[in-house]
PDB file of C-alpha atoms in Angstrom:
ATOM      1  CA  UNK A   1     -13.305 -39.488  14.017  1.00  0.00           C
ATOM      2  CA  UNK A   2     -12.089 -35.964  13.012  1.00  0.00           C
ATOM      3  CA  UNK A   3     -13.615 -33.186  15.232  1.00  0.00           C
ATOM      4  CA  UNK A   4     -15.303 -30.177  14.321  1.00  0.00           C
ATOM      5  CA  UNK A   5     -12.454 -28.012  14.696  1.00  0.00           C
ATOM      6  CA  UNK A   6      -9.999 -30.564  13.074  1.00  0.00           C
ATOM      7  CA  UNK A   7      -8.587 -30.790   9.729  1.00  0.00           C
ATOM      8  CA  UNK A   8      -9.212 -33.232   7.277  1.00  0.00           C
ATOM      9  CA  UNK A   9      -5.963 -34.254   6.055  1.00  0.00           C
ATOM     10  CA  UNK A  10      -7.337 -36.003   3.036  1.00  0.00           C
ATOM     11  CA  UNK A  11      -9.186 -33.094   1.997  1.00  0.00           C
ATOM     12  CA  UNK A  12      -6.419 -30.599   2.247  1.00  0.00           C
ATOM     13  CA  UNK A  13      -4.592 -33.120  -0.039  1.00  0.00           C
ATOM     14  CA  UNK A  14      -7.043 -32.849  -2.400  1.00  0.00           C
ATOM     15  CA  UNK A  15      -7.547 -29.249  -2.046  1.00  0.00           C
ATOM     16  CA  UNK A  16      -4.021 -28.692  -2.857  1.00  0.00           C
ATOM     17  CA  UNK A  17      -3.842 -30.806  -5.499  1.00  0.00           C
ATOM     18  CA  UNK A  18      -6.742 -29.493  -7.701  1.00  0.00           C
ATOM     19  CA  UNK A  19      -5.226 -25.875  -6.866  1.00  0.00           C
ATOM     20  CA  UNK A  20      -1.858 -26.935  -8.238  1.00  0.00           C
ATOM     21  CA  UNK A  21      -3.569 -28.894 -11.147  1.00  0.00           C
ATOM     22  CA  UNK A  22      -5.627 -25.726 -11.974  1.00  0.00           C
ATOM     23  CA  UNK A  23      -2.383 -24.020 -11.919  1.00  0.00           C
ATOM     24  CA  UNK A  24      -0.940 -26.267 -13.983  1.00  0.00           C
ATOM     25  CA  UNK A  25      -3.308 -26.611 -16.630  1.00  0.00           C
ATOM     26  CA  UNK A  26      -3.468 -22.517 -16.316  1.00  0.00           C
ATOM     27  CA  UNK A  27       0.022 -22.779 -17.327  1.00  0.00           C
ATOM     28  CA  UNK A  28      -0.263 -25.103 -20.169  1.00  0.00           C
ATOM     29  CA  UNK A  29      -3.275 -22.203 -21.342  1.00  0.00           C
ATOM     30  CA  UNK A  30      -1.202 -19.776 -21.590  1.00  0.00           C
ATOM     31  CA  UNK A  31       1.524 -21.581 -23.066  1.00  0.00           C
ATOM     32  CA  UNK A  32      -0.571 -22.714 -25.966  1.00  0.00           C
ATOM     33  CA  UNK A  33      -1.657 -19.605 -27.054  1.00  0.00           C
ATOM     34  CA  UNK A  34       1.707 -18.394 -26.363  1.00  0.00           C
ATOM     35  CA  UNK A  35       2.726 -20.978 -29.434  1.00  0.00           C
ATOM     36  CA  UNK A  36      -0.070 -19.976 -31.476  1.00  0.00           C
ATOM     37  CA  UNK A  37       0.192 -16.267 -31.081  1.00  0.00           C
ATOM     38  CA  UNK A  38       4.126 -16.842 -32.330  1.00  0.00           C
ATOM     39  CA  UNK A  39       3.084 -18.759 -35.162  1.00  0.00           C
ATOM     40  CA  UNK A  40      -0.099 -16.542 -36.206  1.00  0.00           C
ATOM     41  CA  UNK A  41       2.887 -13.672 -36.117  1.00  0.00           C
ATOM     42  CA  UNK A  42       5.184 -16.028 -37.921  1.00  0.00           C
ATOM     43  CA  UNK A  43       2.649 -16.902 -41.067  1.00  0.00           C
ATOM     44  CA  UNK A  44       2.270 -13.595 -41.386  1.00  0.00           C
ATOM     45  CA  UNK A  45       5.616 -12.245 -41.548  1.00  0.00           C
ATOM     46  CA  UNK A  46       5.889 -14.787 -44.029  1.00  0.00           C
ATOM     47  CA  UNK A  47       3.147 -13.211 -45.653  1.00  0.00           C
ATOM     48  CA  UNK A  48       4.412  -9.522 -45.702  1.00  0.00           C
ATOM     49  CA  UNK A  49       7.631 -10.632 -47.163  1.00  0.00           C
ATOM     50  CA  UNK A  50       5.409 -12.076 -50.335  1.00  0.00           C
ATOM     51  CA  UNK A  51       3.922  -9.028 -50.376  1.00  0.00           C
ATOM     52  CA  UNK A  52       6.829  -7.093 -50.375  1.00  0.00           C
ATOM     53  CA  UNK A  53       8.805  -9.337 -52.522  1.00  0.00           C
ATOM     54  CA  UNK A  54       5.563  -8.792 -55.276  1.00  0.00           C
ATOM     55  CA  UNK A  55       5.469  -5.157 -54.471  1.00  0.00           C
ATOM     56  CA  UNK A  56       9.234  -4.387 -55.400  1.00  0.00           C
ATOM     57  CA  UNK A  57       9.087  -6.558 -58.842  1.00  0.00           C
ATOM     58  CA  UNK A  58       5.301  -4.638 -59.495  1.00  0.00           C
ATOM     59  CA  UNK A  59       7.080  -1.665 -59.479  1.00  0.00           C
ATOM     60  CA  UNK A  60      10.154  -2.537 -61.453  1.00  0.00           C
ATOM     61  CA  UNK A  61       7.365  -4.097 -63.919  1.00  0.00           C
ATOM     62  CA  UNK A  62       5.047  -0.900 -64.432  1.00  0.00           C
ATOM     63  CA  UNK A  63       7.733   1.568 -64.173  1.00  0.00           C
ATOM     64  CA  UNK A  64      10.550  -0.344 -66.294  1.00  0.00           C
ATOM     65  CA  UNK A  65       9.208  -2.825 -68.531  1.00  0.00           C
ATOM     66  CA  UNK A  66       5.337  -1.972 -69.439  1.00  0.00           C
ATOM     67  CA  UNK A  67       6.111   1.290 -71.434  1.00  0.00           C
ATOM     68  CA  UNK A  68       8.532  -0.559 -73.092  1.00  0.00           C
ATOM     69  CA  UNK A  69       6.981  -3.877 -73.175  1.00  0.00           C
ATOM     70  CA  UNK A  70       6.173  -3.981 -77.058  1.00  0.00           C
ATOM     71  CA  UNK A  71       8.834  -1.695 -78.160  1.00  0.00           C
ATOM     72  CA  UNK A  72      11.211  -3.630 -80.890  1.00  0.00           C
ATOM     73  CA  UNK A  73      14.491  -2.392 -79.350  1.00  0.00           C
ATOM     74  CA  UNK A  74      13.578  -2.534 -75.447  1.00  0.00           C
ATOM     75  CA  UNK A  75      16.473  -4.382 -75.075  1.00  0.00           C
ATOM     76  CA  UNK A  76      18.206  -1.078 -75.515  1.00  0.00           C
ATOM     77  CA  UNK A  77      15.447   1.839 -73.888  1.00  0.00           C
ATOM     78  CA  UNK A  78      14.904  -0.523 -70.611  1.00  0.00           C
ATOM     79  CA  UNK A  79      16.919   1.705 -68.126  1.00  0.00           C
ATOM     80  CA  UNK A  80      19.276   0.483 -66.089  1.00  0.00           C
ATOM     81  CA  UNK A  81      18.737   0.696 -61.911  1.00  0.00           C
ATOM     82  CA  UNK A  82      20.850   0.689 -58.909  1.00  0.00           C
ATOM     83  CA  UNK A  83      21.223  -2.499 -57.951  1.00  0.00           C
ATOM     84  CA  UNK A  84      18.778  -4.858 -56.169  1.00  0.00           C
ATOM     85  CA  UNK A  85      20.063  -6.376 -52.416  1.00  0.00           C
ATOM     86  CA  UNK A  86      19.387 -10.186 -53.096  1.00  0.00           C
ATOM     87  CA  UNK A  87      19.473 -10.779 -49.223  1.00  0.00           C
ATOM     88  CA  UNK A  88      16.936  -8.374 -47.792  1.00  0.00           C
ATOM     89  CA  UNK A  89      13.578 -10.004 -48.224  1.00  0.00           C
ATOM     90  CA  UNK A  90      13.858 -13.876 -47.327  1.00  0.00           C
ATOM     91  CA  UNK A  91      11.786 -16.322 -45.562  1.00  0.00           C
ATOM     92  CA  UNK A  92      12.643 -17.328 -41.819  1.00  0.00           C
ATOM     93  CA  UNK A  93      11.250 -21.192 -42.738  1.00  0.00           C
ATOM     94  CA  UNK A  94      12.371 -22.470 -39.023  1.00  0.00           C
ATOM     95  CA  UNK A  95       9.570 -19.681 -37.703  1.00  0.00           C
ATOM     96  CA  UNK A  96       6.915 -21.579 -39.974  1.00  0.00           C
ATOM     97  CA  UNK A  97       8.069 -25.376 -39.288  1.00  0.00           C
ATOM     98  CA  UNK A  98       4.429 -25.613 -37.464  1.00  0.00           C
ATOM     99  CA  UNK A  99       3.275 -26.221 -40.891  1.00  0.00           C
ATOM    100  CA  UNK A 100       4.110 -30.018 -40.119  1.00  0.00           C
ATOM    101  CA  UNK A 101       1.644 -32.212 -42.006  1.00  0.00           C
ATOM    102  CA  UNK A 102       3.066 -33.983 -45.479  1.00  0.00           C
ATOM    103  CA  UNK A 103       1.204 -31.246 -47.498  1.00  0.00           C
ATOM    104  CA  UNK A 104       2.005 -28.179 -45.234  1.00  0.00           C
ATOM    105  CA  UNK A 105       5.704 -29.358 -45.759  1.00  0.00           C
ATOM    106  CA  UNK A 106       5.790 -29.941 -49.058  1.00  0.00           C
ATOM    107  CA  UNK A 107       4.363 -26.258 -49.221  1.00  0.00           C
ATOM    108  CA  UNK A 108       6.694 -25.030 -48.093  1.00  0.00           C
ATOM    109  CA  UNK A 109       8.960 -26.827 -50.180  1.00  0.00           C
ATOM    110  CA  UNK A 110       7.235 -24.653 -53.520  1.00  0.00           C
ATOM    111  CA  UNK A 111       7.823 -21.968 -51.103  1.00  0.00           C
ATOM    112  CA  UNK A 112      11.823 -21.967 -51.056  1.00  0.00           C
ATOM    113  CA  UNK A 113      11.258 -22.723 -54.965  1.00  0.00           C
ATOM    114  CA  UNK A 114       9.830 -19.337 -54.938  1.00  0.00           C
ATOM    115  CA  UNK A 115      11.807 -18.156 -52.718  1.00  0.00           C
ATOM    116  CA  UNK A 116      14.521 -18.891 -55.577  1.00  0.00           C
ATOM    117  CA  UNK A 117      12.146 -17.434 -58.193  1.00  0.00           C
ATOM    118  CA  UNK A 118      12.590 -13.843 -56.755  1.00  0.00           C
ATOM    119  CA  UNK A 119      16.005 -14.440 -56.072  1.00  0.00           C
ATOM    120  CA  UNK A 120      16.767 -15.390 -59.818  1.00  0.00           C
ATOM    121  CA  UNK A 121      14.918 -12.118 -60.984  1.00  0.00           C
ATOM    122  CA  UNK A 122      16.996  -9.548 -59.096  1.00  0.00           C
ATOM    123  CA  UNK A 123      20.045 -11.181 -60.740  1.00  0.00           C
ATOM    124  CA  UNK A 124      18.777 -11.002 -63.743  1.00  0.00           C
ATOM    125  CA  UNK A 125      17.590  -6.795 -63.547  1.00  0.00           C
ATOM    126  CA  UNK A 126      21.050  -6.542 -61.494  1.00  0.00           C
ATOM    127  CA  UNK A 127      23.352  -8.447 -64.438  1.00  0.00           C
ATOM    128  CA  UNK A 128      21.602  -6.336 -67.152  1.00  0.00           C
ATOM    129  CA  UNK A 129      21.869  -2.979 -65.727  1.00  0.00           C
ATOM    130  CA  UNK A 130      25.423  -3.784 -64.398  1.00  0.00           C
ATOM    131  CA  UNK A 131      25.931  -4.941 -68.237  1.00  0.00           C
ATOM    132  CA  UNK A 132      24.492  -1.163 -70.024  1.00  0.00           C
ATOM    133  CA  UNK A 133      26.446   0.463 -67.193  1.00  0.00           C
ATOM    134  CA  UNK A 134      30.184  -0.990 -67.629  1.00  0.00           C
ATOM    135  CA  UNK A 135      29.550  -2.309 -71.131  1.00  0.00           C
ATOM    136  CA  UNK A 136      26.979  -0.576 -73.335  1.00  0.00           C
ATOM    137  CA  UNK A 137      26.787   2.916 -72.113  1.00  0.00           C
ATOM    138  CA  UNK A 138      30.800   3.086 -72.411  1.00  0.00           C
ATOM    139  CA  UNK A 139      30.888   1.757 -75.712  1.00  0.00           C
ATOM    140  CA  UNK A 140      27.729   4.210 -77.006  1.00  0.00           C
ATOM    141  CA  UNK A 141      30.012   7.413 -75.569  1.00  0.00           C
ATOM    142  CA  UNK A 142      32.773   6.329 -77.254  1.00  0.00           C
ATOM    143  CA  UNK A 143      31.498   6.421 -80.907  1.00  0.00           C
ATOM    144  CA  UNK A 144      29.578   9.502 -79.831  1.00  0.00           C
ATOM    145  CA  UNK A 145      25.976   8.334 -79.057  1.00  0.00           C
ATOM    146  CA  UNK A 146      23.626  10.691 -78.533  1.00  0.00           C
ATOM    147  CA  UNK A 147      20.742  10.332 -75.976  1.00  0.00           C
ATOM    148  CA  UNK A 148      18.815  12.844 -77.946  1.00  0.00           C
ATOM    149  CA  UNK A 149      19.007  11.249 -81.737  1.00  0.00           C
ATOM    150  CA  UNK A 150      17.050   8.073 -82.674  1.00  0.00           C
ATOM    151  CA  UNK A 151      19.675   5.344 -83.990  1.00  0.00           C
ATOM    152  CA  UNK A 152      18.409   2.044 -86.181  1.00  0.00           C
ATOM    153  CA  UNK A 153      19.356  -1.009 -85.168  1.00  0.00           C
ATOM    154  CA  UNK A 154      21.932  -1.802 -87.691  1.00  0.00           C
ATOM    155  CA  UNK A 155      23.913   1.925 -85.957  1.00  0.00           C
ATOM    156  CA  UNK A 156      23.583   0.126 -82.105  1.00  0.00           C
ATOM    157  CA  UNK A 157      24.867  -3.321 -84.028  1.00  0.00           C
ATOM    158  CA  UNK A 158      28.130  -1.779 -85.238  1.00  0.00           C
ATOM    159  CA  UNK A 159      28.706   0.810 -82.627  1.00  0.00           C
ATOM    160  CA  UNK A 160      28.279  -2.831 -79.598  1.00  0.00           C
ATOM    161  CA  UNK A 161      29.185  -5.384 -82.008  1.00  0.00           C
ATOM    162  CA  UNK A 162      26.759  -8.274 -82.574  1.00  0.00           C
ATOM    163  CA  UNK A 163      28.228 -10.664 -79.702  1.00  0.00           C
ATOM    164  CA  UNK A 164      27.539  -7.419 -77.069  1.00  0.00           C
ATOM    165  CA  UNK A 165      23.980  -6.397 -78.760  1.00  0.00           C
ATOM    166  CA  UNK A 166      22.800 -10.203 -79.061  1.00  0.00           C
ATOM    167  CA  UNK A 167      23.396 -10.837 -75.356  1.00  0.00           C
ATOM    168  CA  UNK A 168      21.960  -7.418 -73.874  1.00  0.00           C
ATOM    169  CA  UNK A 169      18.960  -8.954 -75.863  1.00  0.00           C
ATOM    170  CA  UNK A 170      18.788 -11.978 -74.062  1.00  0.00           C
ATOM    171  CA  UNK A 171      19.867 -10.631 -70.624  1.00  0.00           C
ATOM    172  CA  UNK A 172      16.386  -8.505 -71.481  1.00  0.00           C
ATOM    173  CA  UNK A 173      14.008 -11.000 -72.358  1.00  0.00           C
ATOM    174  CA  UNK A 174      15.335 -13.123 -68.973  1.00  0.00           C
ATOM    175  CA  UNK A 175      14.560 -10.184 -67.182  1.00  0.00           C
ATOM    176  CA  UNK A 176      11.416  -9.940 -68.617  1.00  0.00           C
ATOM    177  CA  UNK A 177      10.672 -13.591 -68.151  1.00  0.00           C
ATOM    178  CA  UNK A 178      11.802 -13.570 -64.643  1.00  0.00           C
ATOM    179  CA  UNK A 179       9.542 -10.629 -63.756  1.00  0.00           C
ATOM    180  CA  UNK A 180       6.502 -11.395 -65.254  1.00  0.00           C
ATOM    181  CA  UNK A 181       6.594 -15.130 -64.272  1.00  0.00           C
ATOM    182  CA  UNK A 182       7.413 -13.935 -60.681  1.00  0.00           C
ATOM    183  CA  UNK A 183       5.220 -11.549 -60.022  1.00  0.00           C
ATOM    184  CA  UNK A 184       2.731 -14.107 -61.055  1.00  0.00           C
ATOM    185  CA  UNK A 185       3.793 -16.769 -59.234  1.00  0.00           C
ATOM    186  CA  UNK A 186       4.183 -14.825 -55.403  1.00  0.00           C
ATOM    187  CA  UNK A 187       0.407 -14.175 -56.206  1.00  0.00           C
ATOM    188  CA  UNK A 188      -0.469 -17.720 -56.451  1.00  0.00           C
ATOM    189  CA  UNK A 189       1.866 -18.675 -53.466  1.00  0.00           C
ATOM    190  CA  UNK A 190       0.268 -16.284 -51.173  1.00  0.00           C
ATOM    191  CA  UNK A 191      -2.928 -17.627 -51.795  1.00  0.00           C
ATOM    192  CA  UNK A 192      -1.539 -21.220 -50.417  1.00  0.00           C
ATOM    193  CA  UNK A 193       0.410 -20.379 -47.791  1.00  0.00           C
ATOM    194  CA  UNK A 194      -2.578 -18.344 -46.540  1.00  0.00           C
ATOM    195  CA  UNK A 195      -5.164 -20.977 -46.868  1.00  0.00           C
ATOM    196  CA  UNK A 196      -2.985 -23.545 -44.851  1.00  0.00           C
ATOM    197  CA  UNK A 197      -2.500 -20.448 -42.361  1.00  0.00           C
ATOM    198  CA  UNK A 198      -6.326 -20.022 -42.401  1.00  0.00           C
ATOM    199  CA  UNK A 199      -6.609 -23.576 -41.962  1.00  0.00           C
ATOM    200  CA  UNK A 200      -4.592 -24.151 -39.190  1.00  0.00           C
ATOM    201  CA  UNK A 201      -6.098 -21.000 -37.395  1.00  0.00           C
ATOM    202  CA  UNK A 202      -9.598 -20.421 -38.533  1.00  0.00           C
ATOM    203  CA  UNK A 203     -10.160 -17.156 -36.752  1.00  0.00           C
ATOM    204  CA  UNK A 204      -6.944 -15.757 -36.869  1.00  0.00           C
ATOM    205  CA  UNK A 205      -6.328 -12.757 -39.073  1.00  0.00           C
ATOM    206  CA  UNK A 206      -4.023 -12.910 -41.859  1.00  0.00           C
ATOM    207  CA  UNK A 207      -2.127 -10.717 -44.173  1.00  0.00           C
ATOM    208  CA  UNK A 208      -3.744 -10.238 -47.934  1.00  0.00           C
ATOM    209  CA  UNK A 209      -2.851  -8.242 -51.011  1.00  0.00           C
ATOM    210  CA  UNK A 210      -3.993  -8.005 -54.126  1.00  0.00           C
ATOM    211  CA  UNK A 211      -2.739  -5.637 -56.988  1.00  0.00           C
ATOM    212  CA  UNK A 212      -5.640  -4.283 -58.918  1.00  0.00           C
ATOM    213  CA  UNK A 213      -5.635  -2.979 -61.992  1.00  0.00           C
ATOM    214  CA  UNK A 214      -2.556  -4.733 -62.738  1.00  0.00           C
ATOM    215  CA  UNK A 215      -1.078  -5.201 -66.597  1.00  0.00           C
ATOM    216  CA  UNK A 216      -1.417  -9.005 -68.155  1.00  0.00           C
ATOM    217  CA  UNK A 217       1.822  -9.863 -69.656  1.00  0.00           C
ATOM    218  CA  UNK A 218       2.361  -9.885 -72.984  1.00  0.00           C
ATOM    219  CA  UNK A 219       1.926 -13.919 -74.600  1.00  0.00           C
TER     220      UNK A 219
END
């Protein structure tokens, strides 16, 4: 028999294992939402490179191809640019690998594809403008082109040749293929990606963008 002043040994046992188990499952808390608040953060990085990925080929779109979209000899008024960093704007996939189910993975499966998309489209705006830079331009100052005086196409044939004209067409309509198809497609992804975000963490804000008032590509 334990006396009044005595100690139940039993129920300091107990005592100190429901504080350490409180502890414990404190712990674990706070650990959890440690994980989710890194993967919230992670989705949406994910999310603001889309948007910045979109944002870079909108612009090259309305400022470099629309007011020259349906002009016969774009190939040749397109201006070149300084050259796009392929590198710069790429998804960290190992941050997202919490999107684990079969059809979480194999989105992000379309979302290296895309990924690859963008990629694909900078080469194709860097190869053209490094082509009218070290090829065209050179080749128009030598027979004395003038920026000022409207030329037919038969005057750009002869003063490129046809094998140089015929593939600064083609390098143009793969830029504007690239582009347009792109720009589309990073719309469409970021819709996924931030529904299975959404999904995973229903009352967790994520990153949106939408570009309004934007041109339709020519068919």
């Amino acid at each position: 028999k334990i006396g009044a002043n005595q100690v139940n040994p039993l129920a300091t046992l107990i005592a100190s294992f429901a504080g350490a188990w409180a502890a414990f499952k404190l712990q674990s808390i706070d650990k959890s939402r440690e994980i989710d608040r890194s993967n919230i953060a992670a989705a949406n990085r994910a999310l603001m490179v889309m948007m910045q990925q979109a944002n870079e080929l909108k612009l090259y779109q309305k400022d470099n191809i629309d007011p020259q979209r349906d002009h016969p000899g774009r190939h040749l008024s397109i201006q070149a640019t300084l050259p796009f960093d392929l590198d710069t704007l790429r998804f960290d996939f190992t941050s997202v690998d919490f999107l684990s189910s079969a059809t979480e993975q194999q989105l992000l499966f379309e979302l290296s594809i895309e990924e690859r998309r963008y990629i694909e489209a900078l080469k194709a705006i860097n190869a053209r403008s490094e082509m009218l830079l070290t090829e065209v331009q050179p080749k128009l100052l030598t027979t004395g082109f003038n920026d000022s005086v409207g030329y037919t196409g038969t005057q750009f044939i002869s003063a490129l040749g046809q094998p140089t004209y015929n593939k600064l067409q083609r390098l143009t309509d793969d830029v504007i293929y690239h582009v347009d198809r792109t720009n589309e497609s990073i719309c469409a992804m970021k819709d996924k990606f931030r529904t299975a975000a959404q999904k995973r963490y229903p009352k967790a804000k994520f990153v949106n963008f939408e570009f309004v008032g934007e041109s339709q590509p020519a068919p």
